[in-house]
Amino acid sequence: NAGVTQTPKFQVLKTGQSMTLQCAQDMNHEYMSWYRQDPGMGLRLIHYSVGAGITDQGEVPNGYNVSRSTTEDFPLRLLSAAPSQTSVYFCAIKGVAGGAGELFFGEGSRLTVL
Amino acid sequence: AQRVTQPEKLLSVFKGAPVELKCNYSYSGSPELFWYVQYSRQRLQLLLRHISRESIKGFTADLNKGETSFHLKKPFAQEEDSAMYYCALGAGTASKLTFGTGTRLQVTL
């Protein structure tokens, strides 16, 4: 039982390139989300999903795209990478879509955009 | 809009000294507050939540609605407490957590 698996762990991109960060879970949790972590900024919510076929924007959605075709997967797409997207990205899941509950985090994906 | 403020980027204490990590929030409704911790080379994980009123690893946190605070406390710091601590606010359904900027706790001998 891996919980939340993120790939890749590290990635270097050139400005303008596109890529997808993968998030997979084996806990059958409804809620999945993507955060970015930047020094002095804490964690900021990019996009989230309360179930398959349902996604919504968080605090900083610009430049990112998501989809949720299955319960298990929630990929984050960078359409045209910019240096401002250099960050550490975390996928986090929760058992129920609403109400207080524990967020389970992945190990993070460190992205550098040159 | 909700906001979480952690005023200290770094808190350095000696082993055995008391610890207080400050967290203030802004939210007009009924908040749900959490503390998450990230140890070196480990995933971010839940430390405690206000509704549980529990003590985890010797840490406690009390929600003070009058002062809109949820400070994290421990009477005697241990070396293994050194980590990054994030205060988080859940509003409404609490699915969307708003995190503070984090405080790095450094416990030295």
PDB file of C-alpha atoms in Angstrom, chain A residues 10-76:
ATOM      1  CA  PHE A  10      12.788  15.659 -10.162  1.00  0.00           C
ATOM      2  CA  GLN A  11      12.426  17.387 -13.516  1.00  0.00           C
ATOM      3  CA  VAL A  12      14.202  20.178 -15.358  1.00  0.00           C
ATOM      4  CA  LEU A  13      12.357  21.926 -18.161  1.00  0.00           C
ATOM      5  CA  LYS A  14      13.080  24.723 -20.558  1.00  0.00           C
ATOM      6  CA  THR A  15      10.736  27.678 -20.787  1.00  0.00           C
ATOM      7  CA  GLY A  16       7.843  26.852 -23.070  1.00  0.00           C
ATOM      8  CA  GLN A  17       8.039  23.093 -22.709  1.00  0.00           C
ATOM      9  CA  SER A  18       5.066  21.132 -21.468  1.00  0.00           C
ATOM     10  CA  MET A  19       4.973  18.235 -19.069  1.00  0.00           C
ATOM     11  CA  THR A  20       2.714  16.236 -16.800  1.00  0.00           C
ATOM     12  CA  LEU A  21       3.223  15.489 -13.133  1.00  0.00           C
ATOM     13  CA  GLN A  22       1.604  12.231 -12.183  1.00  0.00           C
ATOM     14  CA  CYS A  23      -0.250  11.478  -8.961  1.00  0.00           C
ATOM     15  CA  ALA A  24      -1.625   8.030  -8.246  1.00  0.00           C
ATOM     16  CA  GLN A  25      -3.317   6.743  -5.104  1.00  0.00           C
ATOM     17  CA  ASP A  26      -4.295   3.293  -3.934  1.00  0.00           C
ATOM     18  CA  MET A  27      -6.437   4.357  -0.966  1.00  0.00           C
ATOM     19  CA  ASN A  28      -9.675   4.830  -2.933  1.00  0.00           C
ATOM     20  CA  HIS A  29      -9.983   8.390  -1.602  1.00  0.00           C
ATOM     21  CA  GLU A  30     -12.467  10.796  -3.161  1.00  0.00           C
ATOM     22  CA  TYR A  31     -10.538  14.008  -2.747  1.00  0.00           C
ATOM     23  CA  MET A  32      -7.295  14.716  -4.574  1.00  0.00           C
ATOM     24  CA  SER A  33      -5.432  17.980  -4.835  1.00  0.00           C
ATOM     25  CA  TRP A  34      -2.241  19.629  -6.024  1.00  0.00           C
ATOM     26  CA  TYR A  35      -0.247  22.152  -4.005  1.00  0.00           C
ATOM     27  CA  ARG A  36       2.915  24.015  -4.776  1.00  0.00           C
ATOM     28  CA  GLN A  37       5.433  24.823  -2.071  1.00  0.00           C
ATOM     29  CA  ASP A  38       7.597  27.901  -2.387  1.00  0.00           C
ATOM     30  CA  PRO A  39       9.971  29.460   0.169  1.00  0.00           C
ATOM     31  CA  GLY A  40       8.200  32.094   2.206  1.00  0.00           C
ATOM     32  CA  MET A  41       4.874  31.290   0.567  1.00  0.00           C
ATOM     33  CA  GLY A  42       3.917  28.040   2.250  1.00  0.00           C
ATOM     34  CA  LEU A  43       1.703  25.640   0.354  1.00  0.00           C
ATOM     35  CA  ARG A  44      -0.770  27.021  -2.147  1.00  0.00           C
ATOM     36  CA  LEU A  45      -3.603  25.052  -3.690  1.00  0.00           C
ATOM     37  CA  ILE A  46      -3.477  24.770  -7.477  1.00  0.00           C
ATOM     38  CA  HIS A  47      -6.390  22.465  -8.397  1.00  0.00           C
ATOM     39  CA  TYR A  48      -8.483  19.895  -6.635  1.00  0.00           C
ATOM     40  CA  SER A  49     -11.014  17.171  -7.369  1.00  0.00           C
ATOM     41  CA  VAL A  50     -13.801  15.763  -5.212  1.00  0.00           C
ATOM     42  CA  GLY A  51     -14.300  12.720  -7.398  1.00  0.00           C
ATOM     43  CA  ALA A  52     -13.851  11.246 -10.848  1.00  0.00           C
ATOM     44  CA  GLY A  53     -14.985  13.675 -13.515  1.00  0.00           C
ATOM     45  CA  ILE A  54     -15.029  16.666 -11.159  1.00  0.00           C
ATOM     46  CA  THR A  55     -12.256  19.239 -10.876  1.00  0.00           C
ATOM     47  CA  ASP A  56     -12.049  22.797  -9.623  1.00  0.00           C
ATOM     48  CA  GLN A  57      -9.560  25.608  -9.292  1.00  0.00           C
ATOM     49  CA  GLY A  58      -7.648  26.474  -6.200  1.00  0.00           C
ATOM     50  CA  GLU A  59      -5.738  29.597  -5.289  1.00  0.00           C
ATOM     51  CA  VAL A  60      -3.125  29.565  -8.078  1.00  0.00           C
ATOM     52  CA  PRO A  61      -4.532  27.663 -11.093  1.00  0.00           C
ATOM     53  CA  ASN A  62      -3.088  29.728 -13.949  1.00  0.00           C
ATOM     54  CA  GLY A  63      -0.714  27.823 -16.208  1.00  0.00           C
ATOM     55  CA  TYR A  64      -1.901  24.426 -14.975  1.00  0.00           C
ATOM     56  CA  ASN A  65      -4.457  21.925 -16.199  1.00  0.00           C
ATOM     57  CA  VAL A  66      -5.929  18.868 -14.483  1.00  0.00           C
ATOM     58  CA  SER A  67      -8.293  16.030 -15.229  1.00  0.00           C
ATOM     59  CA  ARG A  68      -9.762  13.209 -13.151  1.00  0.00           C
ATOM     60  CA  SER A  69     -10.865  10.357 -15.357  1.00  0.00           C
ATOM     61  CA  THR A  70     -10.383   7.719 -12.649  1.00  0.00           C
ATOM     62  CA  THR A  71     -10.485   7.650  -8.869  1.00  0.00           C
ATOM     63  CA  GLU A  72      -6.828   6.651  -8.744  1.00  0.00           C
ATOM     64  CA  ASP A  73      -5.139   9.272 -10.915  1.00  0.00           C
ATOM     65  CA  PHE A  74      -4.965  13.052 -10.875  1.00  0.00           C
ATOM     66  CA  PRO A  75      -2.328  14.357 -13.301  1.00  0.00           C
ATOM     67  CA  LEU A  76      -1.182  17.972 -13.301  1.00  0.00           C
TER      68      LEU A  76
END
